[in-house]
mmCIF file of C-alpha atoms in Angstrom:
data_model
loop_
_atom_site.group_PDB
_atom_site.id
_atom_site.type_symbol
_atom_site.label_atom_id
_atom_site.label_comp_id
_atom_site.label_asym_id
_atom_site.label_seq_id
_atom_site.Cartn_x
_atom_site.Cartn_y
_atom_site.Cartn_z
ATOM 1 C CA UNK Z 186 -14.244 -7.694 -10.966
ATOM 2 C CA UNK Z 187 -10.610 -6.582 -10.642
ATOM 3 C CA UNK Z 188 -8.619 -7.849 -7.649
ATOM 4 C CA UNK Z 189 -6.073 -5.398 -6.255
ATOM 5 C CA UNK Z 190 -3.552 -5.803 -3.439
ATOM 6 C CA UNK Z 191 -2.595 -2.440 -2.005
ATOM 7 C CA UNK Z 192 -0.862 -0.796 0.920
ATOM 8 C CA UNK Z 193 -3.008 -0.026 3.939
ATOM 9 C CA UNK Z 194 -2.557 3.736 3.592
ATOM 10 C CA UNK Z 195 -4.557 3.994 0.359
ATOM 11 C CA UNK Z 196 -7.501 2.372 2.112
ATOM 12 C CA UNK Z 197 -7.089 3.779 5.634
ATOM 13 C CA UNK Z 198 -6.844 7.335 4.296
ATOM 14 C CA UNK Z 199 -10.244 7.015 2.628
ATOM 15 C CA UNK Z 200 -8.807 7.709 -0.833
ATOM 16 C CA UNK Z 201 -10.081 4.439 -2.308
ATOM 17 C CA UNK Z 202 -13.583 5.287 -1.096
ATOM 18 C CA UNK Z 203 -13.450 8.186 -3.561
ATOM 19 C CA UNK Z 204 -11.562 6.571 -6.438
ATOM 20 C CA UNK Z 205 -13.191 3.156 -6.746
ATOM 21 C CA UNK Z 206 -16.859 4.238 -6.979
ATOM 22 C CA UNK Z 207 -15.888 6.822 -9.621
ATOM 23 C CA UNK Z 208 -13.975 4.177 -11.576
ATOM 24 C CA UNK Z 209 -16.947 1.815 -11.437
ATOM 25 C CA UNK Z 210 -19.292 4.586 -12.591
ATOM 26 C CA UNK Z 211 -17.024 5.323 -15.559
ATOM 27 C CA UNK Z 212 -16.210 1.751 -16.606
ATOM 28 C CA UNK Z 213 -18.550 -0.702 -14.885
ATOM 29 C CA UNK Z 214 -15.513 -2.428 -13.358
ATOM 30 C CA UNK Z 215 -15.621 -3.261 -9.656
ATOM 31 C CA UNK Z 216 -12.366 -3.422 -7.678
ATOM 32 C CA UNK Z 217 -11.966 -5.939 -4.869
ATOM 33 C CA UNK Z 218 -9.381 -4.559 -2.436
ATOM 34 C CA UNK Z 219 -6.923 -6.550 -0.345
ATOM 35 C CA UNK Z 220 -5.129 -4.075 1.955
ATOM 36 C CA UNK Z 221 -1.871 -5.083 3.618
ATOM 37 C CA UNK Z 222 1.741 -3.985 3.939
ATOM 38 C CA UNK Z 223 3.562 -3.258 0.688
ATOM 39 C CA UNK Z 224 5.866 -6.267 1.015
ATOM 40 C CA UNK Z 225 2.902 -8.622 1.357
ATOM 41 C CA UNK Z 226 1.052 -6.858 -1.479
ATOM 42 C CA UNK Z 227 4.046 -7.334 -3.781
ATOM 43 C CA UNK Z 228 4.214 -11.004 -2.805
ATOM 44 C CA UNK Z 229 0.539 -11.320 -3.791
ATOM 45 C CA UNK Z 230 1.519 -10.119 -7.246
ATOM 46 C CA UNK Z 231 4.523 -12.457 -7.393
ATOM 47 C CA UNK Z 232 2.252 -15.377 -6.532
ATOM 48 C CA UNK Z 233 -0.337 -14.399 -9.147
ATOM 49 C CA UNK Z 234 -3.008 -13.995 -6.464
ATOM 50 C CA UNK Z 235 -4.162 -10.567 -7.706
ATOM 51 C CA UNK Z 236 -4.541 -8.692 -10.979
ATOM 52 C CA UNK Z 237 -2.796 -5.475 -9.974
ATOM 53 C CA UNK Z 238 -0.770 -4.000 -7.089
ATOM 54 C CA UNK Z 239 -0.855 -0.401 -5.801
ATOM 55 C CA UNK Z 240 2.055 0.154 -3.415
ATOM 56 C CA UNK Z 241 4.805 2.522 -2.239
ATOM 57 C CA UNK Z 242 8.322 1.103 -2.344
ATOM 58 C CA UNK Z 243 9.755 2.188 -5.687
ATOM 59 C CA UNK Z 244 12.923 0.078 -5.733
ATOM 60 C CA UNK Z 245 10.905 -3.035 -4.942
ATOM 61 C CA UNK Z 246 8.317 -2.053 -7.566
ATOM 62 C CA UNK Z 247 11.016 -1.608 -10.219
ATOM 63 C CA UNK Z 248 12.439 -5.018 -9.301
ATOM 64 C CA UNK Z 249 8.944 -6.536 -9.553
ATOM 65 C CA UNK Z 250 8.700 -5.286 -13.142
ATOM 66 C CA UNK Z 251 12.309 -6.147 -14.044
ATOM 67 C CA UNK Z 252 11.785 -9.752 -12.933
ATOM 68 C CA UNK Z 253 8.732 -10.051 -15.164
ATOM 69 C CA UNK Z 254 6.007 -10.138 -12.507
ATOM 70 C CA UNK Z 255 4.525 -6.829 -13.639
ATOM 71 C CA UNK Z 256 4.155 -5.223 -17.043
ATOM 72 C CA UNK Z 257 4.824 -1.574 -16.197
ATOM 73 C CA UNK Z 258 5.006 0.719 -13.178
ATOM 74 C CA UNK Z 259 2.690 3.705 -13.523
ATOM 75 C CA UNK Z 260 3.625 6.649 -11.289
ATOM 76 C CA UNK Z 261 0.372 7.674 -9.616
ATOM 77 C CA UNK Z 262 0.952 10.067 -6.711
ATOM 78 C CA UNK Z 263 3.130 10.922 -3.765
ATOM 79 C CA UNK Z 264 3.035 12.287 -0.275
ATOM 80 C CA UNK Z 265 5.776 12.063 2.318
ATOM 81 C CA UNK Z 266 6.890 10.409 5.499
ATOM 82 C CA UNK Z 267 7.333 12.224 8.795
ATOM 83 C CA UNK Z 268 9.055 11.339 12.047
ATOM 84 C CA UNK Z 269 6.811 12.008 15.020
ATOM 85 C CA UNK Z 270 7.417 12.011 18.741
ATOM 86 C CA UNK Z 271 6.411 13.441 22.115
ATOM 87 C CA UNK Z 272 6.007 17.203 22.476
ATOM 88 C CA UNK Z 273 8.982 17.352 24.845
ATOM 89 C CA UNK Z 274 11.179 15.818 22.086
ATOM 90 C CA UNK Z 275 13.731 14.377 24.568
ATOM 91 C CA UNK Z 276 16.101 13.295 21.779
ATOM 92 C CA UNK Z 277 16.133 16.780 20.224
ATOM 93 C CA UNK Z 278 15.160 15.441 16.792
ATOM 94 C CA UNK Z 279 13.268 18.635 15.995
ATOM 95 C CA UNK Z 280 16.379 20.740 16.557
ATOM 96 C CA UNK Z 281 17.779 19.710 13.178
ATOM 97 C CA UNK Z 282 16.260 19.831 9.694
ATOM 98 C CA UNK Z 283 18.370 16.826 8.653
ATOM 99 C CA UNK Z 284 16.430 13.594 9.103
ATOM 100 C CA UNK Z 285 19.684 11.611 9.234
ATOM 101 C CA UNK Z 286 21.054 13.748 12.068
ATOM 102 C CA UNK Z 287 17.687 13.348 13.795
ATOM 103 C CA UNK Z 288 18.026 9.568 13.665
ATOM 104 C CA UNK Z 289 21.577 9.838 14.995
ATOM 105 C CA UNK Z 290 20.223 11.832 17.940
ATOM 106 C CA UNK Z 291 17.602 9.158 18.556
ATOM 107 C CA UNK Z 292 20.240 6.436 18.648
ATOM 108 C CA UNK Z 293 22.607 8.449 20.859
ATOM 109 C CA UNK Z 294 19.898 9.334 23.361
ATOM 110 C CA UNK Z 295 18.342 5.840 23.271
ATOM 111 C CA UNK Z 296 14.907 7.436 23.162
ATOM 112 C CA UNK Z 297 12.216 4.829 22.577
ATOM 113 C CA UNK Z 298 11.405 4.282 18.900
ATOM 114 C CA UNK Z 299 8.551 2.110 17.631
ATOM 115 C CA UNK Z 300 9.051 0.421 14.263
ATOM 116 C CA UNK Z 301 6.251 -1.185 12.277
ATOM 117 C CA UNK Z 302 8.594 -4.108 11.638
ATOM 118 C CA UNK Z 303 6.129 -5.600 9.160
ATOM 119 C CA UNK Z 304 7.967 -5.458 5.792
ATOM 120 C CA UNK Z 305 5.641 -2.657 4.622
ATOM 121 C CA UNK Z 306 6.597 0.287 2.423
ATOM 122 C CA UNK Z 307 6.934 2.446 5.522
ATOM 123 C CA UNK Z 308 9.167 -0.136 7.172
ATOM 124 C CA UNK Z 309 11.254 -0.392 3.994
ATOM 125 C CA UNK Z 310 11.768 3.376 3.997
ATOM 126 C CA UNK Z 311 12.643 3.371 7.697
ATOM 127 C CA UNK Z 312 15.348 0.741 7.166
ATOM 128 C CA UNK Z 313 16.757 2.776 4.266
ATOM 129 C CA UNK Z 314 16.950 5.893 6.455
ATOM 130 C CA UNK Z 315 18.695 4.130 9.345
ATOM 131 C CA UNK Z 316 21.244 2.640 6.945
ATOM 132 C CA UNK Z 317 21.956 6.023 5.298
ATOM 133 C CA UNK Z 318 22.060 7.938 8.586
ATOM 134 C CA UNK Z 319 25.461 6.622 9.650
ATOM 135 C CA UNK Z 320 23.967 4.812 12.632
ATOM 136 C CA UNK Z 321 25.449 1.314 12.808
ATOM 137 C CA UNK Z 322 22.849 -1.218 11.687
ATOM 138 C CA UNK Z 323 22.645 -4.990 11.882
ATOM 139 C CA UNK Z 324 20.625 -7.520 9.942
ATOM 140 C CA UNK Z 325 18.254 -9.697 11.926
ATOM 141 C CA UNK Z 326 15.864 -12.381 10.819
ATOM 142 C CA UNK Z 327 12.460 -12.296 12.389
ATOM 143 C CA UNK Z 328 9.304 -14.325 12.016
ATOM 144 C CA UNK Z 329 6.231 -12.280 11.191
ATOM 145 C CA UNK Z 330 2.618 -13.350 10.745
ATOM 146 C CA UNK Z 331 0.650 -12.220 7.689
ATOM 147 C CA UNK Z 332 -2.994 -13.282 7.373
ATOM 148 C CA UNK Z 333 -2.362 -16.148 9.761
ATOM 149 C CA UNK Z 334 0.728 -17.359 7.892
ATOM 150 C CA UNK Z 335 4.189 -17.277 9.424
ATOM 151 C CA UNK Z 336 7.119 -16.129 7.334
ATOM 152 C CA UNK Z 337 10.760 -15.321 7.998
ATOM 153 C CA UNK Z 338 11.920 -11.869 6.883
ATOM 154 C CA UNK Z 339 15.336 -10.245 7.180
ATOM 155 C CA UNK Z 340 15.341 -6.702 8.569
ATOM 156 C CA UNK Z 341 17.906 -3.964 9.170
ATOM 157 C CA UNK Z 342 17.757 -2.194 12.515
ATOM 158 C CA UNK Z 343 20.089 -0.121 14.709
ATOM 159 C CA UNK Z 344 22.802 -2.131 16.429
ATOM 160 C CA UNK Z 345 22.750 -2.560 20.212
ATOM 161 C CA UNK Z 346 19.227 -1.134 20.354
ATOM 162 C CA UNK Z 347 17.362 -3.729 22.404
ATOM 163 C CA UNK Z 348 16.770 -1.178 25.194
ATOM 164 C CA UNK Z 349 15.048 1.423 23.019
ATOM 165 C CA UNK Z 350 14.084 0.107 19.542
ATOM 166 C CA UNK Z 351 10.783 -1.793 19.443
ATOM 167 C CA UNK Z 352 9.824 -3.695 16.299
ATOM 168 C CA UNK Z 353 6.185 -4.685 16.747
ATOM 169 C CA UNK Z 354 5.100 -6.229 13.438
ATOM 170 C CA UNK Z 355 1.907 -4.165 13.156
ATOM 171 C CA UNK Z 356 0.212 -1.883 10.658
ATOM 172 C CA UNK Z 357 0.497 1.892 10.737
ATOM 173 C CA UNK Z 358 -2.602 2.586 12.812
ATOM 174 C CA UNK Z 359 -1.658 0.184 15.602
ATOM 175 C CA UNK Z 360 1.936 1.436 15.512
ATOM 176 C CA UNK Z 361 0.777 5.052 15.941
ATOM 177 C CA UNK Z 362 -1.512 4.097 18.804
ATOM 178 C CA UNK Z 363 1.216 2.109 20.554
ATOM 179 C CA UNK Z 364 3.819 4.860 20.103
ATOM 180 C CA UNK Z 365 1.352 7.391 21.476
ATOM 181 C CA UNK Z 366 0.651 5.246 24.547
ATOM 182 C CA UNK Z 367 4.392 4.888 25.162
ATOM 183 C CA UNK Z 368 5.229 8.545 24.446
ATOM 184 C CA UNK Z 369 7.723 7.247 21.886
ATOM 185 C CA UNK Z 370 8.990 8.200 18.439
ATOM 186 C CA UNK Z 371 7.970 6.515 15.196
ATOM 187 C CA UNK Z 372 7.835 7.114 11.450
ATOM 188 C CA UNK Z 373 4.592 7.339 9.496
ATOM 189 C CA UNK Z 374 3.194 8.426 6.174
ATOM 190 C CA UNK Z 375 1.680 11.888 6.495
ATOM 191 C CA UNK Z 376 -1.802 10.796 5.435
ATOM 192 C CA UNK Z 377 -2.222 8.284 8.256
ATOM 193 C CA UNK Z 378 -0.755 10.782 10.711
ATOM 194 C CA UNK Z 379 -3.333 13.387 9.678
ATOM 195 C CA UNK Z 380 -6.124 10.876 10.199
ATOM 196 C CA UNK Z 381 -4.946 9.911 13.694
ATOM 197 C CA UNK Z 382 -4.041 13.467 14.715
ATOM 198 C CA UNK Z 383 -7.100 15.313 13.410
ATOM 199 C CA UNK Z 384 -9.689 12.639 12.634
ATOM 200 C CA UNK Z 385 -9.850 10.511 15.776
ATOM 201 C CA UNK Z 386 -11.321 11.115 19.196
ATOM 202 C CA UNK Z 387 -9.221 11.305 21.241
ATOM 203 C CA UNK Z 388 -6.413 12.279 18.842
ATOM 204 C CA UNK Z 389 -2.881 11.025 19.284
ATOM 205 C CA UNK Z 390 -0.709 13.437 21.233
ATOM 206 C CA UNK Z 391 2.476 12.950 19.195
ATOM 207 C CA UNK Z 392 3.686 15.742 16.919
ATOM 208 C CA UNK Z 393 5.922 16.003 13.852
ATOM 209 C CA UNK Z 394 9.614 16.388 14.730
ATOM 210 C CA UNK Z 395 11.171 15.812 11.291
ATOM 211 C CA UNK Z 396 9.707 16.536 7.862
ATOM 212 C CA UNK Z 397 10.485 18.010 4.463
ATOM 213 C CA UNK Z 398 13.668 16.143 3.577
ATOM 214 C CA UNK Z 399 13.933 14.771 0.044
ATOM 215 C CA UNK Z 400 14.772 11.439 1.662
ATOM 216 C CA UNK Z 401 11.270 11.326 3.154
ATOM 217 C CA UNK Z 402 9.512 11.337 -0.230
ATOM 218 C CA UNK Z 403 6.819 8.655 -0.533
ATOM 219 C CA UNK Z 404 5.877 7.849 -4.167
ATOM 220 C CA UNK Z 405 3.071 5.412 -5.014
ATOM 221 C CA UNK Z 406 2.946 3.260 -8.137
ATOM 222 C CA UNK Z 407 0.416 0.893 -9.684
ATOM 223 C CA UNK Z 408 1.490 -2.197 -11.628
ATOM 224 C CA UNK Z 409 -0.642 -4.671 -13.600
ATOM 225 C CA UNK Z 410 0.452 -8.269 -13.014
ATOM 226 C CA UNK Z 411 2.046 -9.799 -16.120
ATOM 227 C CA UNK Z 412 -0.347 -12.142 -18.013
ATOM 228 C CA UNK Z 413 2.635 -13.847 -19.650
ATOM 229 C CA UNK Z 414 3.600 -15.158 -16.219
ATOM 230 C CA UNK Z 415 0.055 -15.715 -14.928
ATOM 231 C CA UNK Z 416 -2.394 -16.360 -17.748
ATOM 232 C CA UNK Z 417 -5.413 -16.245 -15.415
ATOM 233 C CA UNK Z 418 -5.056 -12.591 -14.379
ATOM 234 C CA UNK Z 419 -7.560 -10.004 -15.596
ATOM 235 C CA UNK Z 420 -4.941 -7.962 -17.408
ATOM 236 C CA UNK Z 421 -7.352 -5.904 -19.522
ATOM 237 C CA UNK Z 422 -9.206 -4.759 -16.398
ATOM 238 C CA UNK Z 423 -5.929 -4.041 -14.613
ATOM 239 C CA UNK Z 424 -4.618 -1.985 -17.514
ATOM 240 C CA UNK Z 425 -7.932 -0.087 -17.663
ATOM 241 C CA UNK Z 426 -7.617 0.858 -14.007
ATOM 242 C CA UNK Z 427 -3.961 1.918 -14.350
ATOM 243 C CA UNK Z 428 -4.805 4.083 -17.350
ATOM 244 C CA UNK Z 429 -7.840 5.596 -15.606
ATOM 245 C CA UNK Z 430 -5.915 6.317 -12.406
ATOM 246 C CA UNK Z 431 -3.207 8.170 -14.334
ATOM 247 C CA UNK Z 432 -5.681 10.027 -16.580
ATOM 248 C CA UNK Z 433 -6.827 13.582 -15.951
ATOM 249 C CA UNK Z 434 -9.997 12.220 -14.327
ATOM 250 C CA UNK Z 435 -8.173 10.034 -11.808
ATOM 251 C CA UNK Z 436 -5.434 12.560 -11.123
ATOM 252 C CA UNK Z 437 -7.922 15.356 -10.403
ATOM 253 C CA UNK Z 438 -9.753 13.136 -7.920
ATOM 254 C CA UNK Z 439 -6.461 12.415 -6.150
ATOM 255 C CA UNK Z 440 -5.485 16.088 -6.109
ATOM 256 C CA UNK Z 441 -8.870 17.144 -4.791
ATOM 257 C CA UNK Z 442 -9.098 14.589 -1.993
ATOM 258 C CA UNK Z 443 -8.985 16.214 1.425
ATOM 259 C CA UNK Z 444 -9.122 14.873 4.944
ATOM 260 C CA UNK Z 445 -9.897 17.409 7.658
ATOM 261 C CA UNK Z 446 -9.238 20.147 5.101
ATOM 262 C CA UNK Z 447 -5.722 18.872 4.388
ATOM 263 C CA UNK Z 448 -4.435 17.453 1.105
ATOM 264 C CA UNK Z 449 -3.088 13.925 1.554
ATOM 265 C CA UNK Z 450 -1.744 12.972 -1.885
ATOM 266 C CA UNK Z 451 -0.253 14.833 -4.843
ATOM 267 C CA UNK Z 452 -0.702 13.482 -8.408
ATOM 268 C CA UNK Z 453 2.394 12.384 -10.333
ATOM 269 C CA UNK Z 454 1.035 11.370 -13.750
ATOM 270 C CA UNK Z 455 0.144 14.841 -15.020
ATOM 271 C CA UNK Z 456 2.037 18.146 -14.913
#
């Protein structure tokens, strides 16, 4: 049995329901999944609590390897992030193709924005975008709860935004639902948006207002935990899964996965 900590989107999208049975059929190896935000998944690897991590925050993944917690980052797949909001688009985000200008419009109009605020890969990307947009940001420490444990995390968020920026410390599904109830803006990975827009009854009413920018790219990587740091990890099983996932077999399964007739992920390990 291989223990893997992964971002919620790989599980919530249904992709793992396709990949893991096929992997077990091919190798006899079962994968036990722990789904959580990317930050928490990386911490699982740093604590030696899992054999492998499958996440989407490339700079943090590279740091994880550089500091010796992981052996190698394997590029697996990508999709993208989108900014969504009410059909009326009161901030006019959809009037520009530049995601940074869209965020500036959000800040200027003080239109309500819901942030996951949970140290996930999506939240990491959101902070990066605010910082690069030219909107003044401030660093705040906040206490979040992960699996019943409290921890203090430092976040970047727009300055003077208490009236319109809501950081709720929740996963993507709950954030989408809350933003929809409030008629607010938020940022999401495309796969989870597709599920909540086309795969739920009733669907969320929010629509995409910003997409397609290179800055919204969302690459996923898988990293075996380093046995030299944690001798108890099942490194051979982890390496087998990483190699299988980036093989032609794994990559074709990723490429062929559809949800409501829409492709969610695009393979990165093969041409």
